[in-house]
CSV table of C-alpha atoms in Angstrom, one decimal:
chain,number,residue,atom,x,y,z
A,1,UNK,CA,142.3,-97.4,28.1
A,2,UNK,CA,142.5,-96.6,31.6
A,3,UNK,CA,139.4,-97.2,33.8
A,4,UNK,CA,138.0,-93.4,34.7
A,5,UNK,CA,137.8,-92.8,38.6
A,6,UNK,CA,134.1,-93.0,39.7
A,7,UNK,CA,132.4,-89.7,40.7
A,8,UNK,CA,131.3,-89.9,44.6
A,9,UNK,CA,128.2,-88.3,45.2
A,10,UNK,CA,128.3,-87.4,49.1
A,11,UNK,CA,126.0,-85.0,50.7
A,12,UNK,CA,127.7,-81.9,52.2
A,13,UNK,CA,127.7,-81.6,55.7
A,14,UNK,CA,125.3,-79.7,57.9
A,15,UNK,CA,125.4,-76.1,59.0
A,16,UNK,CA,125.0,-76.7,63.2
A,17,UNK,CA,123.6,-73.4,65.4
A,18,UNK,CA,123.9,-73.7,69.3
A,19,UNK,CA,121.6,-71.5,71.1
A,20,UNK,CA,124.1,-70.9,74.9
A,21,UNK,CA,121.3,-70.6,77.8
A,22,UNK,CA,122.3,-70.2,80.9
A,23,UNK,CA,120.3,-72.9,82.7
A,24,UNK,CA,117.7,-74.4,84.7
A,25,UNK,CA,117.2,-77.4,87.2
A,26,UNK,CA,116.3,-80.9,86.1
A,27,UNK,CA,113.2,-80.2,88.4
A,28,UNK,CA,111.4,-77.9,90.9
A,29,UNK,CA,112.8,-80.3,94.0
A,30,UNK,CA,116.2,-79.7,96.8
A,31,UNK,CA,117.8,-82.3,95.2
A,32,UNK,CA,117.5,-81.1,91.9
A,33,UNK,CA,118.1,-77.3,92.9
A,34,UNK,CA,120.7,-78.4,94.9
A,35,UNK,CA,122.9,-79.9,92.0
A,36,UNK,CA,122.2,-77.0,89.5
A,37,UNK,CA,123.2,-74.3,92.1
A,38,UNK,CA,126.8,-76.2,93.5
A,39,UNK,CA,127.1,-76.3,89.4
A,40,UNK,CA,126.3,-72.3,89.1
A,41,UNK,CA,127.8,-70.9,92.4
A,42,UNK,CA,131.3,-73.3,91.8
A,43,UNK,CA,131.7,-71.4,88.5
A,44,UNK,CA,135.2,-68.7,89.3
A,45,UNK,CA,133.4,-66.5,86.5
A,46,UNK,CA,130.3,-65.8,88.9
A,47,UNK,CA,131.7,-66.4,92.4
A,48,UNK,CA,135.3,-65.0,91.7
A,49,UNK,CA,136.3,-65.3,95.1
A,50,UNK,CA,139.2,-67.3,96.4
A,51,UNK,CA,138.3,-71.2,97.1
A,52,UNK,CA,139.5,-71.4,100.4
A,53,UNK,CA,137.0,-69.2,101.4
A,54,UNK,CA,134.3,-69.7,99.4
A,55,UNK,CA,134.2,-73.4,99.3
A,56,UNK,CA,132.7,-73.8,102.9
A,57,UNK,CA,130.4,-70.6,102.4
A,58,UNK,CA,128.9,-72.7,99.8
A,59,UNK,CA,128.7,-76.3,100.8
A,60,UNK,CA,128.0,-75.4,104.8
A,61,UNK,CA,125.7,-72.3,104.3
A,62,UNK,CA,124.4,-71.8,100.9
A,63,UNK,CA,123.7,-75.1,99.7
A,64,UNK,CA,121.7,-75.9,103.1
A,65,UNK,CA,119.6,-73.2,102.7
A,66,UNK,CA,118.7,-72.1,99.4
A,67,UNK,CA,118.1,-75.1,97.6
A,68,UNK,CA,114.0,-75.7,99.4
A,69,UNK,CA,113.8,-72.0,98.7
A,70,UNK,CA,114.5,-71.8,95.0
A,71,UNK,CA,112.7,-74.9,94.8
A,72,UNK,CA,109.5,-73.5,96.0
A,73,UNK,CA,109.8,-70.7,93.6
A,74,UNK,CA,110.4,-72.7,90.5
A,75,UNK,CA,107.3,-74.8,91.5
A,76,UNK,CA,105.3,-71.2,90.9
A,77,UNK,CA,106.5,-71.5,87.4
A,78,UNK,CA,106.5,-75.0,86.6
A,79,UNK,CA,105.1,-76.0,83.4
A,80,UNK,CA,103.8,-79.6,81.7
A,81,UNK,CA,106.6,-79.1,79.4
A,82,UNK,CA,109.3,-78.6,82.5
A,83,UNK,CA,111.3,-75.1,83.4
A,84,UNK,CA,109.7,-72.7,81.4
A,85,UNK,CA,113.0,-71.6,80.1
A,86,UNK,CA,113.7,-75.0,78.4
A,87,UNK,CA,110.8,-75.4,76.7
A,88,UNK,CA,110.5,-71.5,75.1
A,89,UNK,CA,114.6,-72.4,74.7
A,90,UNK,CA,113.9,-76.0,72.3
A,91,UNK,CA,111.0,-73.9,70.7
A,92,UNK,CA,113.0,-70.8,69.7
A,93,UNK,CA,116.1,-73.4,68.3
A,94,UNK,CA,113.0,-75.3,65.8
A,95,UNK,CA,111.8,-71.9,64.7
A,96,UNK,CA,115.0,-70.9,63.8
A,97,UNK,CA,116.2,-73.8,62.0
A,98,UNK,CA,112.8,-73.2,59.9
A,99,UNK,CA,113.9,-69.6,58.7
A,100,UNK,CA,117.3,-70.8,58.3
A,101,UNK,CA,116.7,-73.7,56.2
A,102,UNK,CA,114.3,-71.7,53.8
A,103,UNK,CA,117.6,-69.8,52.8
A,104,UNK,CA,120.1,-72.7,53.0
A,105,UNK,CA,121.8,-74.8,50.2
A,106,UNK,CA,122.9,-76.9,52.8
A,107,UNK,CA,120.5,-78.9,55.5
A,108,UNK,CA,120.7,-76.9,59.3
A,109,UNK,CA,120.2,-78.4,62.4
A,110,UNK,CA,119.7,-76.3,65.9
A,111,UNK,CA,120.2,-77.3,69.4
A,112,UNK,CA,120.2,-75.4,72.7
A,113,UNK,CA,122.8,-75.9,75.4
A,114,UNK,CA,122.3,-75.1,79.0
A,115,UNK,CA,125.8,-73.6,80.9
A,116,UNK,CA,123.8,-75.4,84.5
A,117,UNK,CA,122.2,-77.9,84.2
A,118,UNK,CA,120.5,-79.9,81.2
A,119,UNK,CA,120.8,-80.1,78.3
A,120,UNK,CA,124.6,-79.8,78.6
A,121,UNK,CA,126.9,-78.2,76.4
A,122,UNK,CA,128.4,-81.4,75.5
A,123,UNK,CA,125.5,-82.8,74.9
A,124,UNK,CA,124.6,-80.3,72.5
A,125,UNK,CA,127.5,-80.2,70.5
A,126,UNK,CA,127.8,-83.6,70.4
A,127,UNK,CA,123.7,-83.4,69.1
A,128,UNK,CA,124.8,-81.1,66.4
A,129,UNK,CA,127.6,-83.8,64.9
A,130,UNK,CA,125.4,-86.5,65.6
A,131,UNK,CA,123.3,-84.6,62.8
A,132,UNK,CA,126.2,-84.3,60.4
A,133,UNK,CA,127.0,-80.3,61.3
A,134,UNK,CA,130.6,-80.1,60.0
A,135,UNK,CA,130.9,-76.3,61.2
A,136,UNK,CA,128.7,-74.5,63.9
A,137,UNK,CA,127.4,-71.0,64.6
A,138,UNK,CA,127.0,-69.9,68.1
A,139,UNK,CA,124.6,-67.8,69.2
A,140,UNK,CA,124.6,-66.7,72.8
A,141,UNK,CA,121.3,-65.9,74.0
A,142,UNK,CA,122.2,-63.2,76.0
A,143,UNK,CA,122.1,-59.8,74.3
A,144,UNK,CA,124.4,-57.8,76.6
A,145,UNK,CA,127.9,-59.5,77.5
A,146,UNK,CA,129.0,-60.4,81.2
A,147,UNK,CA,131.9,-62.5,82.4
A,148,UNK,CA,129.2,-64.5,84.2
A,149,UNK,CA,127.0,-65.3,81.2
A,150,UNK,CA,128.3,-64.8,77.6
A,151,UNK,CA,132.0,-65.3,79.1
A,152,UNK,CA,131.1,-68.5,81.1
A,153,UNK,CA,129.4,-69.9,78.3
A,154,UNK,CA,131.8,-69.7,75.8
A,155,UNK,CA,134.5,-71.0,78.1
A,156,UNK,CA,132.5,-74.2,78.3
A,157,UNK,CA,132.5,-74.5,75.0
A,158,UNK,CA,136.2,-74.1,74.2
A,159,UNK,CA,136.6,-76.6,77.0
A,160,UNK,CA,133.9,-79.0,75.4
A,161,UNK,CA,135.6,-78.9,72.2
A,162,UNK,CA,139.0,-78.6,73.2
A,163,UNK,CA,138.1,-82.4,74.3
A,164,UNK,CA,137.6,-83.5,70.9
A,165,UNK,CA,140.0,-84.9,68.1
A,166,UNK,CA,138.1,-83.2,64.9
A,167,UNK,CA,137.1,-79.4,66.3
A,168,UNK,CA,134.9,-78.6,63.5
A,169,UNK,CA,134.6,-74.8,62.5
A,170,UNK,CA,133.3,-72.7,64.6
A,171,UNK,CA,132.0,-68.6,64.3
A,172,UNK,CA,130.7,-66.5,67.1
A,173,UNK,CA,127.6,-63.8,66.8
A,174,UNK,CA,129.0,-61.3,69.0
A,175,UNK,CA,127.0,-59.2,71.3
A,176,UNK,CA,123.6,-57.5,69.4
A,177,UNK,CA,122.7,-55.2,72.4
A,178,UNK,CA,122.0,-52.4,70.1
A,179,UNK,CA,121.4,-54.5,66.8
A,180,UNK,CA,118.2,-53.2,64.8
A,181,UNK,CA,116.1,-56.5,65.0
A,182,UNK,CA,116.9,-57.0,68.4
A,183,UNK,CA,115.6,-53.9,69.3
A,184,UNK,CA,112.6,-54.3,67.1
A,185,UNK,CA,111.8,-57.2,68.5
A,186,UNK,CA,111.4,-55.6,72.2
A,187,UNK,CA,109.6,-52.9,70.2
A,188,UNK,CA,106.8,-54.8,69.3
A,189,UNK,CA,106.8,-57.0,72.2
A,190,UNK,CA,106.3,-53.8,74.3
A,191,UNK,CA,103.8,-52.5,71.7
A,192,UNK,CA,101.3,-55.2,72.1
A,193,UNK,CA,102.0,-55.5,75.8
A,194,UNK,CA,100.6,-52.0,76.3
A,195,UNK,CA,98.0,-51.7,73.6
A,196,UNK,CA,94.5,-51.1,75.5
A,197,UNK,CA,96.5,-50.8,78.4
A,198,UNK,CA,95.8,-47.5,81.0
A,199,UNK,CA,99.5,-45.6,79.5
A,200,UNK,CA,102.0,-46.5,82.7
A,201,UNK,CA,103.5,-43.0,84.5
A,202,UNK,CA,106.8,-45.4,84.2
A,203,UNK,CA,108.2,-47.9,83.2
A,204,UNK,CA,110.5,-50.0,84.5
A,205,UNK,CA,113.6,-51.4,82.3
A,206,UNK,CA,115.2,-54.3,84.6
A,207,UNK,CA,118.6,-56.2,84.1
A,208,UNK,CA,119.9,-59.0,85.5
A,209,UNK,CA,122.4,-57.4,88.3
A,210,UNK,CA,126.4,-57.5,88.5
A,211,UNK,CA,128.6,-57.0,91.0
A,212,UNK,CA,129.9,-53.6,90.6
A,213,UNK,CA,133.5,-54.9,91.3
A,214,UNK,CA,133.0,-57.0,88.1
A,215,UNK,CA,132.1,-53.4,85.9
A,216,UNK,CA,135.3,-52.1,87.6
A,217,UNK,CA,137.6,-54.6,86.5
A,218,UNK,CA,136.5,-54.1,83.0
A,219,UNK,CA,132.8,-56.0,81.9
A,220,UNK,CA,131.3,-54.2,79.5
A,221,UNK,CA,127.9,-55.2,81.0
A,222,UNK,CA,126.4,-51.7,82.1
A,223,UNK,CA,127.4,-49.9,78.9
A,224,UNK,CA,125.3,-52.4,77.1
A,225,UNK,CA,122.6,-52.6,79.3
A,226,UNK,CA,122.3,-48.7,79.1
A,227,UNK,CA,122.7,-48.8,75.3
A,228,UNK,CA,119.9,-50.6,75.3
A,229,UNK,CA,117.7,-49.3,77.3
A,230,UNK,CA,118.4,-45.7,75.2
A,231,UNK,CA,118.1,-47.3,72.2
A,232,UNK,CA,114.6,-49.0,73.1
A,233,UNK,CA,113.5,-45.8,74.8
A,234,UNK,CA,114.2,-44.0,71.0
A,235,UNK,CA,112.0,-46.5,69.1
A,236,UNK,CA,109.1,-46.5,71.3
A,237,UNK,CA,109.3,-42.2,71.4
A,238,UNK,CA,109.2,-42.2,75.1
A,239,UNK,CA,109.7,-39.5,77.1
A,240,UNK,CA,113.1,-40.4,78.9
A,241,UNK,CA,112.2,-39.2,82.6
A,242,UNK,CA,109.1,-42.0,82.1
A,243,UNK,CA,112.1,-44.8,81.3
A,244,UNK,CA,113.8,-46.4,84.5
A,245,UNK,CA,116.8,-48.7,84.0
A,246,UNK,CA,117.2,-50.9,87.2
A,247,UNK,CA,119.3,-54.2,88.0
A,248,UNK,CA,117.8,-57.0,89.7
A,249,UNK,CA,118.4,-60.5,91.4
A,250,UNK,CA,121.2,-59.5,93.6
A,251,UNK,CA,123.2,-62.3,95.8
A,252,UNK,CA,125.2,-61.8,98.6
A,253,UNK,CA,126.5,-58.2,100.5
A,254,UNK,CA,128.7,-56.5,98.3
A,255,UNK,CA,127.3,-54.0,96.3
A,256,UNK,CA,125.8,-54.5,92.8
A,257,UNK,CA,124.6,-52.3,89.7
A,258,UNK,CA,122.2,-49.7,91.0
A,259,UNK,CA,119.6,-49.0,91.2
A,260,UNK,CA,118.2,-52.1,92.7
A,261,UNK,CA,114.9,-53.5,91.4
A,262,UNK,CA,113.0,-54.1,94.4
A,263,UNK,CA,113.8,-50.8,96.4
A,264,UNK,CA,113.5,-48.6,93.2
A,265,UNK,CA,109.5,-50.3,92.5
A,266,UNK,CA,108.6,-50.1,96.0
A,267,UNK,CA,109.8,-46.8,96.2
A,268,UNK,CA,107.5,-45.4,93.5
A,269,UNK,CA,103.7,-45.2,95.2
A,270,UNK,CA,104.8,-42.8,97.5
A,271,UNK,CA,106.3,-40.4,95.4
A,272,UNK,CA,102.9,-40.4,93.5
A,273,UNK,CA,103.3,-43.1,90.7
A,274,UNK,CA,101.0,-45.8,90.9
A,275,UNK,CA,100.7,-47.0,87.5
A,276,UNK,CA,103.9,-49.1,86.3
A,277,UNK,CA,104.8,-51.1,83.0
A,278,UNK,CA,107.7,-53.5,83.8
A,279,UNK,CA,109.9,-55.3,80.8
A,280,UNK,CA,112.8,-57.9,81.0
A,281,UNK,CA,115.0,-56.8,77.9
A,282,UNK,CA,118.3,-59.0,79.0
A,283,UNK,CA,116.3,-61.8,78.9
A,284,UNK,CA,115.4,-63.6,75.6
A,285,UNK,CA,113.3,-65.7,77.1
A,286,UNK,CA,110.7,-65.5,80.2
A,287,UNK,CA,112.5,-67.9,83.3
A,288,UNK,CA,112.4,-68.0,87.0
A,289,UNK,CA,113.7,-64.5,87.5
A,290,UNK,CA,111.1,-62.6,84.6
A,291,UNK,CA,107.9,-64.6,85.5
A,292,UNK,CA,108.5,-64.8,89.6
A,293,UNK,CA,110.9,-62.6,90.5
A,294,UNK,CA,109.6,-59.7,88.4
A,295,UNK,CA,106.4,-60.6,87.8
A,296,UNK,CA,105.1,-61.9,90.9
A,297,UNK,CA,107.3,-61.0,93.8
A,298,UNK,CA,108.1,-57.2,92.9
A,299,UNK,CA,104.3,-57.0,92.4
A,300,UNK,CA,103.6,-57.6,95.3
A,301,UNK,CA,106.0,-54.9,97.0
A,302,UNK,CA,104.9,-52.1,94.4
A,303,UNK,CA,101.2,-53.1,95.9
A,304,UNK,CA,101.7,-53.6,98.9
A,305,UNK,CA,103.3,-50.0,98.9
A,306,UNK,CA,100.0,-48.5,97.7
A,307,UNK,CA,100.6,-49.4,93.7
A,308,UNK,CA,97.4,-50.2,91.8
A,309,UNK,CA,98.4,-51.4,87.9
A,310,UNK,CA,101.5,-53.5,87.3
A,311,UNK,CA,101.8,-54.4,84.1
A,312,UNK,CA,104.7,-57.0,83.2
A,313,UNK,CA,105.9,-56.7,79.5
A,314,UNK,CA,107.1,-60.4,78.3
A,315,UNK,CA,110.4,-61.2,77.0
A,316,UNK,CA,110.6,-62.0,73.4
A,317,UNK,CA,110.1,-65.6,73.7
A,318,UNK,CA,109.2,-66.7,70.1
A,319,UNK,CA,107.7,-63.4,69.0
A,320,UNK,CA,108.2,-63.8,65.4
A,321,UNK,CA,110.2,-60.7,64.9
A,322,UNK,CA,112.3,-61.9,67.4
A,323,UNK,CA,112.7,-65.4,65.7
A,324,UNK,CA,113.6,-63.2,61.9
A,325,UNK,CA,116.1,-61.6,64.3
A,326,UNK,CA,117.4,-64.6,65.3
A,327,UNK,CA,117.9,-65.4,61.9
A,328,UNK,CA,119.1,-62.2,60.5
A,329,UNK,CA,122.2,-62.4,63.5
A,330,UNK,CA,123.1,-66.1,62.4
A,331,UNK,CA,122.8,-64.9,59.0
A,332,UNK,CA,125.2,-62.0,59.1
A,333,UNK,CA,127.8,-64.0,60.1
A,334,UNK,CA,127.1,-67.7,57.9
A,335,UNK,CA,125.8,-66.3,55.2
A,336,UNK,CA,128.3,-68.2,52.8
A,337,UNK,CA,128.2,-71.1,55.2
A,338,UNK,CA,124.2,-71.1,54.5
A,339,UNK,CA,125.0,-71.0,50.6
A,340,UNK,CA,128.3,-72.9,50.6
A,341,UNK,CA,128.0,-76.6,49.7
A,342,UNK,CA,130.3,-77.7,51.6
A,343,UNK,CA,133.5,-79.9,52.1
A,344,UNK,CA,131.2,-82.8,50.4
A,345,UNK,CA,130.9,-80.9,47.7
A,346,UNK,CA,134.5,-79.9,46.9
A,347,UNK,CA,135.2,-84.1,47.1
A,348,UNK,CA,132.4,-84.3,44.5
A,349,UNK,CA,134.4,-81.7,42.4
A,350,UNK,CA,137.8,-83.1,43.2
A,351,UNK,CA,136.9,-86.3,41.7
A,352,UNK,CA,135.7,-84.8,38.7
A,353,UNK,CA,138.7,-83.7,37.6
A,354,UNK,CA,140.8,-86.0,38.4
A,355,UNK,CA,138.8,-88.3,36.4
A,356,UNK,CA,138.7,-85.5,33.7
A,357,UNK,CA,143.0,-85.9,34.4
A,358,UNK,CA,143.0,-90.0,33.9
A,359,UNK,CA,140.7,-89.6,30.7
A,360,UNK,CA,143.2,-87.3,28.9
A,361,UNK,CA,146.1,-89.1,30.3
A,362,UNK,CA,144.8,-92.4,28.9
A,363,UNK,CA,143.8,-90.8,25.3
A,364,UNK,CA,147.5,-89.2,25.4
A,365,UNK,CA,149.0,-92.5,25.6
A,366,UNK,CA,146.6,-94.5,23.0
């Protein structure tokens, strides 16, 4: 009688999420701002113009000037932990593989990669394999798409695993501008922010800015900015004349998404309006440009300008509703990877029957 072939038990491999961020410096020093921006402003997807050009605009000019600048505002936000966005990044990625793995048949392991800076996209992926993910979800963390965010991301990740000999399976959450719990999230967010709070005679709804040659040429950035900002304006029941949708952080001279930001909130005390709520909703987590930029700098213009109450909403950081969002959006599109055993497991049963086949064969022969 023939010998039957052994069953091998393996484990099924791991369900991988990467959370894309867009990035942050090593540290609040030139040197280190000096690196991340030739890293951000060498990118064709958020400087588009032609190399010749732009090349010594950036290593003669730009990267002489702004690098002590920005470093002296990330110093304002600064924590223990480091930039402010990588630690609320790493927190949101160990919540998330918590409420994933609750639901999961499979083990799930999370990391976050920064498009600038550190921790790299390479080194995230290769995190996730190092964990045993056989097949990874991608979650950008950027609600609304843009060439220069979502589209720059994803580019370095093709290009990271274009690099590799095994490119494991790989599915994309597309863009939840307008998804449910996305929305909720900046619903309760907001909620809390303003509860006891003197009711604002506005408030402000701020996106990152865009060129508006990029819009022309096709990004669907404002139409989701906007959708957003009606659809968040519908769940709190505000009045929309009290709603303002404005784009900040502009760079350079040609025109950008209006209305700006910083002229829109000085603007306001003189046409009577001296109470203000601001929020952040493209933003998933608070970073240089929510807690200075927004927070600290425009402040100071709306009351300088005669303002008196500025309130700054928070992003949704690790609001729990924000973190079952997260889940809900990796779940809608790995729901059977969550459930699904895996490539282990269809060895296991692949060697079940063919020991089941050499059995018969050998009592067929006896």
């Amino acid at each position: 009688m023939a010998a039957a072939v052994p069953y091998r038990e393996r484990m099924p491999g791991a369900l991988g999420v990467l959370l894309l961020q867009l990035g942050t410096p090593d540290a609040p020093t030139t040197p280190a701002l000096r690196r991340y921006l030739r890293q951000f402003l060498s990118d064709r997807r958020v400087i588009d113009l032609p190399r010749a050009l732009w090349w010594p605009i950036l290593n003669f000019i730009v990267l002489r000037r702004r690098p002590p600048r920005s470093a002296a505002l990330y110093r304002k936000v600064w924590t223990d932990g480091g930039s402010p966005l990588l630690v609320t990044s790493r927190a949101q990625a160990a919540a998330l593989q918590q409420r994933l793995q609750v639901r999961a048949s499979r083990p799930v392991v999370t990391a976050v990669a920064m498009r600038y800076g550190n921790p790299s996209t390479e080194d995230a992926v290769e995190e996730l394999i190092r964990q045993g993910a056989d097949r990874i979800v991608v979650l950008p963390m950027y609600p609304q798409y843009a060439s220069a965010t979502t589209g720059s991301s994803l580019e370095e990740l093709f290009a990271v695993l274009a690099r590799r000999r095994v490119i494991p399976p790989v599915r994309i959450v597309a863009p939840y501008f307008d998804d449910e719990g996305y929305v909720e999230a900046l619903t309760a967010v907001t909620r809390e922010a303003l509860d006891g709070a003197e009711p604002p005679q506005r408030i402000v709804v701020s996106f990152h800015g865009l060129p508006r040659r990029y819009v022309d040429l096709g990004d669907p950035y404002q139409q989701h900015c906007e959708a957003t900002a009606k659809r968040l304006t519908a769940a709190l029941g505000w009045p929309e004349d009290r709603v303002m949708l404005v784009y900040q952080s502009r760079f350079g001279r040609e025109p950008w998404l209006q209305p700006y930001a910083d002229d829109t909130i000085k603007s306001l005390p003189a046409q009577g309006v001296t109470r203000i709520a601001v929020m952040c909703p493209g933003f998933t987590a608070d970073c240089l440009e929510t807690i200075e930029e927004m927070g600290m700098t425009n402040r100071e213009l709306f009351e300088h300008a005669g303002g008196r109450d500025y309130l700054m909403v928070p992003c949704v950081n690790e609001h729990p509703v924000w973190l079952d969002a997260m889940a809900r959006l990796v779940g809608r599109d790995a729901s059977d990877w969550l459930q699904s055993g895996g490539p282990g497991q269809r060895v296991a049963i692949d060697d079940q029957r063919a020991a089941a086949s050499a059995m018969a064969s050998s009592s067929s022969l006896s």
